[in-house]
Amino acid sequence: MAKNPVKITETVLRDGHQSLVATRMRIEDMLPQLEALDKIGYNALEAWGGATFDTCLRFLDEDPWERLDTLKANLKTPIQMLLRGQNLLGYNHYSNDVVEKFVQKASAHGIGVFRIFDALNDVRNLKVAINAALACPEKPHVQGCLVYTISPVHTNEKFVELAKELEEMGCHSVCIKDMSGLLEPYVAYDLVKKLKEALKIPVELHTHCTSGFGHATYLKAVEAGVDIIDCALAPFSSDTSQPCTETMVAALEGEERDTGLDRQAMTPISKHFLGVKKRIIDEFKLKGYFDINPNVLDFQIPGGMLSNLANQLKEAGMEDKYQDLLDEMPRVRKDVGYPPLVTPSSQIVGTMATFNVMSGERYKMVPKEFKDLARGKFGRTPVPVEKEFLTKTLGIPEAEIIEDCSIEDAKGMTFEQFKEEMKQKGYLNPSDEDVLSYALFPQVAEEFFKKHFKQITAYVK
Ligand code: CO
């Protein structure tokens, strides 16, 4: 056994299928392999949060809370979820009590690792979720994220400062969240080295192979002392997903930081998931594979987003404007203060760029969400947005500009208000879990409840 083995968090049950097959894996697809996965000795199994919650309700006719219960009943390995700070798993800022309630319930249902991030790296958006997770009686592991991006204002030194803040806030570890695979191997080496020197808590690295760096980036990060890497089993690895678990285990075998994990034990699990992947691709008529694209470094659009934008242009009969769109993305991003592009900022900036290109005139039609991002409703952008851009170009009244970008100005409905709204719609005795599903995805949850109404009134925890 190596003295300081690299630990692996397995993402096949969340990011793997979110990145490659639009998050369409069902609990039935997972169940046959949970016992085997549990025996591998992973640091954690990422299996909840991100887009899984929405997809369960919207496309799979599955209650996400029940999925979590089933996972918990079959796993001793900690279950990890990805949480978007004050946005939870939705696209709005929720009130503090909704955030707290959600975290408490997720912990009670079995989340062992909360990975928490904010699209703008504004720690004020993380505070409520982090504190709520730290206060849970089940004592889950609480991890804060550095959302990695490249811009004239993002430096490794700045990321280290952010990591120190997360440590001071009580996080048990930090994760470099490189959602678009922008982190180059030698930059990763430098960043991990600096983080290891500055922090007492473990450092985890999460990347995607979108631009082709993935495995090399992990190796350099391992050399620099990274504690944990996120990998996906072969069928759900590479392309726009994580580097491959088996490959990384093999690469480190017999070396100083040998993971100690049994690669042979992974073979039957991967075989099962290859079958799952093929079935999902057929069932939902998905593409299922992507080409490595080094140009992602320039336009920085997460993989799934890129195909959506291309489709939007195609539907409008403007396929020839594709390159214009790729050129427009970085300009819009600059105008709005260089936000990292991750949900929801990736959609907001992507849609704005598409509108600019399609209308042939910049900022002629401006979606509300873009104005909100620019005026500070979602928090502080890495660079303050120019006043003139806000008032003249976007036509935002002075009074609506949130000077300190404080999220206190983004108050949403309280938990009780959501519950009351449900009661008025005839859901007489909703469980707290149902209220939370409804708070996050009102229309989608209601469609789901209509189909399962009997369960709603009888659903007592
Ligand atoms: Co990811």
XYZ file of C-alpha atoms and ligand atoms in Angstrom:
462
model
C 0.000 0.000 0.000
C 1.362 3.359 -1.007
C 2.031 5.805 1.807
C -0.072 8.538 0.299
C -2.467 6.871 -2.172
C -4.492 9.035 -4.523
C -8.169 8.723 -3.657
C -10.819 8.492 -6.347
C -14.351 9.839 -6.377
C -16.412 7.885 -8.909
C -18.810 9.944 -11.029
C -20.490 7.284 -13.183
C -23.770 7.737 -11.294
C -23.927 11.540 -11.803
C -21.538 13.590 -13.917
C -20.620 10.655 -16.178
C -24.135 10.209 -17.514
C -24.927 13.927 -17.217
C -21.988 14.726 -19.494
C -22.517 11.967 -22.075
C -26.179 10.927 -22.136
C -28.119 13.973 -20.899
C -28.484 12.613 -17.321
C -30.867 9.871 -18.402
C -29.636 7.018 -16.191
C -32.374 5.495 -14.028
C -32.108 3.975 -10.574
C -32.829 0.561 -12.176
C -29.688 1.015 -14.266
C -27.635 1.611 -11.114
C -29.069 -0.958 -8.706
C -27.437 -4.124 -10.112
C -23.941 -2.664 -9.561
C -24.262 -0.753 -6.296
C -22.893 -3.619 -4.220
C -19.881 -4.002 -6.505
C -19.279 -0.230 -6.597
C -19.481 -0.135 -2.828
C -16.677 -2.694 -2.523
C -14.173 -0.812 -4.689
C -13.090 1.563 -1.949
C -13.877 4.885 -3.569
C -13.516 8.107 -1.624
C -17.129 8.854 -2.570
C -19.717 8.023 -5.193
C -21.134 11.128 -6.817
C -24.743 10.182 -7.447
C -27.108 13.070 -6.758
C -27.574 16.780 -7.451
C -26.462 18.617 -10.557
C -29.050 17.924 -13.235
C -30.193 14.573 -11.799
C -32.954 16.070 -9.665
C -34.585 17.937 -12.540
C -34.184 15.018 -14.964
C -35.710 12.515 -12.516
C -38.901 14.552 -12.304
C -38.984 15.822 -15.891
C -37.998 12.808 -17.989
C -37.674 9.673 -15.892
C -40.851 9.752 -13.799
C -38.716 9.160 -10.734
C -38.896 10.865 -7.360
C -35.343 12.140 -6.731
C -35.790 11.772 -2.966
C -36.746 8.126 -3.373
C -33.724 7.594 -5.600
C -31.521 8.936 -2.825
C -33.190 6.639 -0.274
C -32.566 3.637 -2.512
C -28.929 4.604 -3.046
C -28.431 5.102 0.665
C -30.008 1.739 1.510
C -27.503 0.002 -0.780
C -24.287 1.944 -0.163
C -21.839 2.433 2.664
C -19.495 4.535 0.507
C -20.336 8.221 1.064
C -22.818 9.563 -1.491
C -21.758 12.887 -2.953
C -24.044 15.553 -4.345
C -23.333 18.686 -6.361
C -25.123 21.766 -5.040
C -25.215 25.258 -6.570
C -25.064 27.260 -3.322
C -27.950 29.696 -3.033
C -29.362 28.324 -6.337
C -29.592 24.792 -4.899
C -30.407 22.710 -7.984
C -32.623 25.280 -9.679
C -32.015 28.478 -11.564
C -33.047 31.113 -9.026
C -31.715 32.382 -5.766
C -33.794 30.779 -3.056
C -34.505 32.260 0.351
C -32.198 31.177 3.151
C -34.759 28.971 4.860
C -35.404 27.030 1.625
C -31.640 26.493 1.234
C -31.324 25.331 4.844
C -34.308 23.013 4.632
C -33.029 21.472 1.409
C -29.579 20.794 2.841
C -31.034 19.308 6.042
C -33.318 16.992 4.096
C -30.583 15.924 1.678
C -28.344 15.083 4.615
C -31.115 13.208 6.419
C -31.787 11.160 3.276
C -28.166 10.115 3.013
C -25.884 12.684 1.370
C -22.428 12.148 2.863
C -20.500 14.725 0.840
C -21.885 18.137 -0.092
C -19.907 19.687 -2.946
C -21.014 23.310 -3.033
C -20.222 25.906 -5.692
C -21.295 29.311 -6.936
C -21.118 30.163 -10.626
C -19.533 33.544 -9.832
C -17.252 32.289 -7.029
C -19.016 34.792 -4.772
C -18.598 33.205 -1.342
C -21.614 35.065 -0.016
C -23.710 32.738 -2.191
C -22.095 29.725 -0.502
C -22.351 30.783 3.110
C -25.898 29.680 3.888
C -25.523 26.267 2.226
C -22.110 25.625 3.804
C -23.292 26.597 7.278
C -26.430 24.506 6.918
C -24.389 21.452 5.878
C -21.903 21.986 8.711
C -24.791 22.064 11.180
C -26.430 18.805 10.007
C -26.612 16.203 12.802
C -25.418 13.470 10.382
C -22.111 15.382 10.114
C -21.654 15.200 6.332
C -18.385 16.175 4.668
C -18.640 19.745 3.369
C -16.590 20.706 0.328
C -16.290 24.196 -1.169
C -15.461 24.738 -4.844
C -13.220 26.994 -6.862
C -15.022 27.262 -10.175
C -12.113 27.250 -12.581
C -12.029 29.585 -15.547
C -9.571 31.497 -17.690
C -9.764 35.279 -18.057
C -7.486 38.294 -17.722
C -8.501 38.564 -14.048
C -8.363 34.917 -12.956
C -4.982 33.804 -11.606
C -3.834 30.843 -9.553
C -3.021 33.278 -6.737
C -6.636 34.519 -6.715
C -7.904 30.947 -6.624
C -5.687 30.240 -3.621
C -7.151 33.273 -1.823
C -10.632 31.950 -2.527
C -9.661 28.495 -1.256
C -8.387 30.004 1.982
C -11.706 31.751 2.455
C -13.495 28.426 1.998
C -11.205 26.841 4.571
C -11.926 29.657 6.998
C -15.643 29.169 6.449
C -15.247 25.662 7.831
C -15.112 23.566 4.641
C -13.564 20.135 5.164
C -11.946 20.146 1.722
C -11.802 22.206 -1.461
C -12.421 21.141 -5.026
C -11.048 22.712 -8.179
C -14.136 22.479 -10.354
C -13.023 22.546 -13.970
C -16.377 21.965 -15.652
C -15.246 22.734 -19.194
C -11.872 21.007 -19.079
C -9.867 24.227 -19.361
C -7.200 23.356 -16.817
C -3.927 22.606 -18.583
C -1.563 20.048 -17.010
C 1.221 22.434 -16.021
C -1.216 25.056 -14.759
C -2.858 22.328 -12.667
C 0.546 21.413 -11.235
C 1.158 25.005 -10.195
C -2.334 25.535 -8.785
C -2.368 22.297 -6.773
C 1.133 22.974 -5.455
C 0.091 26.444 -4.277
C -3.132 25.138 -2.729
C -1.312 22.343 -0.880
C 1.122 24.877 0.535
C -1.592 27.300 1.622
C -4.213 24.923 3.020
C -4.490 22.351 5.769
C -7.552 20.661 4.244
C -7.492 18.150 1.331
C -7.609 19.283 -2.301
C -9.727 17.479 -4.886
C -9.632 17.976 -8.642
C -12.628 17.663 -10.940
C -12.030 18.000 -14.658
C -13.567 17.036 -17.997
C -11.795 15.746 -21.106
C -13.527 18.294 -23.357
C -10.308 19.824 -24.637
C -8.289 16.612 -24.322
C -6.173 17.483 -21.263
C -7.996 15.368 -18.661
C -5.703 12.427 -17.947
C -2.522 14.457 -18.322
C -3.907 17.139 -16.037
C -4.621 14.527 -13.369
C -1.113 13.090 -13.583
C 0.465 16.505 -13.086
C -1.964 17.241 -10.254
C -1.013 13.930 -8.625
C 2.655 14.866 -8.868
C 1.830 18.170 -7.194
C 0.111 16.364 -4.311
C -3.600 16.469 -5.092
C -5.487 14.287 -2.606
C -8.510 13.189 -4.624
C -9.365 13.006 -8.342
C -12.808 12.551 -9.912
C -13.012 9.766 -12.465
C -15.717 7.873 -14.335
C -15.709 4.199 -15.254
C -14.696 3.606 -18.887
C -18.084 3.707 -20.687
C -19.023 6.993 -19.046
C -15.570 8.598 -19.193
C -13.597 10.827 -21.559
C -15.006 13.166 -24.246
C -17.025 15.770 -22.324
C -16.923 13.584 -19.182
C -14.270 12.838 -16.538
C -11.027 10.953 -17.206
C -11.356 7.165 -17.004
C -11.152 5.453 -13.606
C -9.474 2.286 -14.880
C -6.898 4.303 -16.849
C -5.932 6.440 -13.869
C -5.747 3.432 -11.533
C -3.506 1.641 -14.055
C -1.339 4.712 -14.635
C -0.570 4.944 -10.919
C -0.164 1.196 -10.251
C 3.165 0.358 -8.657
C 4.084 4.036 -8.437
C 4.562 6.215 -5.402
C 0.908 7.189 -5.180
C -0.737 3.903 -6.182
C -4.480 4.132 -5.547
C -4.571 0.590 -4.186
C -7.873 0.026 -6.008
C -8.566 -3.274 -7.784
C -8.851 -2.590 -11.500
C -10.044 -6.125 -12.265
C -13.031 -5.643 -9.967
C -14.089 -2.714 -12.140
C -14.294 -4.694 -15.365
C -17.716 -6.315 -14.799
C -19.115 -3.006 -13.524
C -17.970 -1.203 -16.650
C -19.391 -3.971 -18.804
C -22.791 -3.422 -17.203
C -22.639 0.338 -17.708
C -21.609 -0.023 -21.338
C -24.901 -1.846 -21.877
C -26.737 0.888 -19.973
C -25.155 3.573 -22.122
C -26.112 1.842 -25.356
C -29.694 1.394 -24.203
C -30.029 5.044 -23.147
C -28.600 6.286 -26.453
C -31.153 4.160 -28.318
C -34.084 4.995 -26.069
C -33.584 8.754 -26.098
C -32.003 8.970 -29.563
C -28.908 10.705 -28.237
C -25.584 11.308 -29.884
C -23.666 9.720 -26.986
C -20.200 10.690 -28.102
C -18.412 13.970 -28.633
C -15.214 14.978 -30.302
C -12.356 16.408 -28.329
C -12.243 20.098 -29.089
C -9.181 22.121 -28.083
C -10.998 25.303 -29.177
C -13.066 25.089 -26.012
C -10.172 27.066 -24.524
C -11.234 30.072 -26.567
C -14.990 30.028 -26.347
C -15.243 28.211 -22.980
C -18.685 26.765 -23.536
C -19.447 23.571 -21.636
C -20.016 20.648 -24.037
C -23.764 20.161 -23.677
C -24.372 23.871 -24.062
C -22.515 24.019 -27.361
C -24.772 21.512 -29.069
C -27.853 23.329 -27.736
C -26.663 26.636 -29.195
C -25.857 25.006 -32.522
C -29.365 23.540 -32.579
C -30.956 26.924 -31.836
C -29.157 28.436 -34.803
C -30.116 25.494 -36.988
C -33.788 25.834 -36.072
C -33.644 29.498 -37.040
C -32.018 28.545 -40.350
C -28.822 30.369 -39.403
C -26.294 27.558 -39.321
C -23.833 29.758 -41.202
C -23.688 32.061 -38.154
C -22.060 29.395 -36.003
C -18.571 30.889 -36.124
C -20.022 34.351 -35.405
C -21.590 32.878 -32.290
C -18.306 31.366 -31.130
C -16.664 34.762 -31.632
C -19.465 36.601 -29.848
C -19.372 34.461 -26.684
C -16.085 35.860 -25.291
C -17.191 39.433 -26.111
C -20.438 39.066 -24.180
C -18.563 37.406 -21.336
C -16.173 40.371 -21.167
C -19.067 42.879 -21.182
C -20.622 41.161 -18.199
C -17.447 40.968 -16.093
C -15.857 37.598 -17.033
C -18.101 35.193 -15.147
C -17.003 31.534 -15.233
C -19.341 29.751 -17.625
C -21.226 27.128 -15.650
C -24.921 26.691 -14.896
C -26.651 29.126 -14.832
C -24.176 31.731 -16.180
C -23.293 29.561 -19.207
C -26.918 29.506 -20.350
C -27.375 33.223 -19.674
C -24.253 34.322 -21.575
C -24.854 31.738 -24.322
C -28.418 32.893 -24.930
C -27.358 36.551 -25.003
C -24.639 35.812 -27.558
C -27.130 33.854 -29.666
C -29.622 36.757 -29.610
C -26.861 39.184 -30.614
C -25.866 37.057 -33.570
C -29.386 36.208 -34.699
C -30.738 39.747 -34.568
C -27.631 41.139 -36.229
C -27.522 43.950 -33.667
C -25.851 43.624 -30.293
C -28.093 43.886 -27.195
C -31.191 44.714 -29.189
C -33.176 42.010 -27.414
C -31.944 41.391 -23.875
C -33.392 38.542 -21.767
C -34.312 39.370 -18.189
C -31.781 36.861 -16.821
C -28.947 38.624 -18.606
C -29.981 41.972 -17.106
C -30.152 40.294 -13.698
C -26.658 38.851 -14.050
C -25.310 42.235 -15.194
C -27.012 44.291 -12.481
C -25.694 42.042 -9.717
C -28.706 39.978 -8.787
C -26.728 36.730 -8.747
C -23.770 38.172 -6.846
C -20.502 39.878 -7.648
C -19.047 39.316 -11.125
C -15.239 38.862 -11.210
C -14.909 42.345 -12.753
C -17.502 45.050 -12.003
C -19.754 45.665 -15.005
C -19.380 49.149 -16.570
C -22.117 51.522 -15.434
C -22.635 52.798 -18.972
C -23.123 49.290 -20.287
C -25.822 48.739 -17.678
C -27.740 51.961 -18.138
C -27.169 52.882 -21.808
C -26.673 49.549 -23.573
C -28.974 47.389 -21.494
C -31.350 50.183 -20.407
C -31.397 49.178 -16.747
C -32.710 51.995 -14.484
C -30.116 53.212 -11.942
C -32.368 52.181 -9.069
C -32.273 48.543 -10.141
C -28.491 48.262 -10.076
C -27.435 46.351 -6.980
C -24.285 48.242 -6.026
C -22.652 45.693 -3.715
C -24.299 42.756 -5.533
C -25.570 41.584 -2.189
C -27.795 38.546 -2.406
C -29.933 40.043 0.340
C -31.564 41.869 -2.554
C -32.535 38.607 -4.185
C -35.060 37.389 -1.667
C -37.283 34.576 -2.807
C -40.374 32.869 -1.437
C -40.005 31.166 1.927
C -40.527 27.445 2.512
C -43.892 28.139 4.176
C -45.015 30.271 1.239
C -44.216 27.445 -1.192
C -46.099 25.034 1.049
C -49.088 27.350 1.223
C -49.093 27.717 -2.565
C -49.169 23.933 -2.919
C -52.062 23.635 -0.489
C -54.007 26.199 -2.452
C -53.474 24.079 -5.536
C -55.033 21.126 -3.772
C -52.004 19.255 -2.491
C -53.365 19.102 1.001
C -50.600 17.548 2.996
C -47.362 17.761 1.049
C -44.227 16.326 2.629
C -41.291 18.677 3.129
C -39.535 16.829 0.285
C -42.422 17.515 -2.086
C -42.438 21.180 -1.122
C -38.723 21.351 -1.915
C -39.226 19.644 -5.299
C -41.985 22.142 -5.994
C -39.882 25.131 -4.867
C -37.105 24.141 -7.256
C -39.118 23.092 -10.306
C -42.745 24.222 -9.863
C -44.176 23.157 -13.223
C -42.184 19.978 -13.595
C -42.914 18.896 -10.023
C -46.609 19.569 -10.470
C -46.753 17.425 -13.599
C -45.053 14.710 -11.583
C -47.416 15.118 -8.624
C -50.461 14.903 -10.885
C -49.334 11.478 -12.035
C -48.541 10.351 -8.512
C -51.181 12.213 -6.551
C -52.009 9.255 -4.325
C -48.460 9.123 -3.171
C -48.434 12.822 -2.366
C -51.027 12.795 0.402
C -49.744 9.469 1.736
C -46.080 10.319 1.496
C -45.126 10.541 5.160
C -41.539 10.474 6.222
Co -18.424 18.178 -13.955
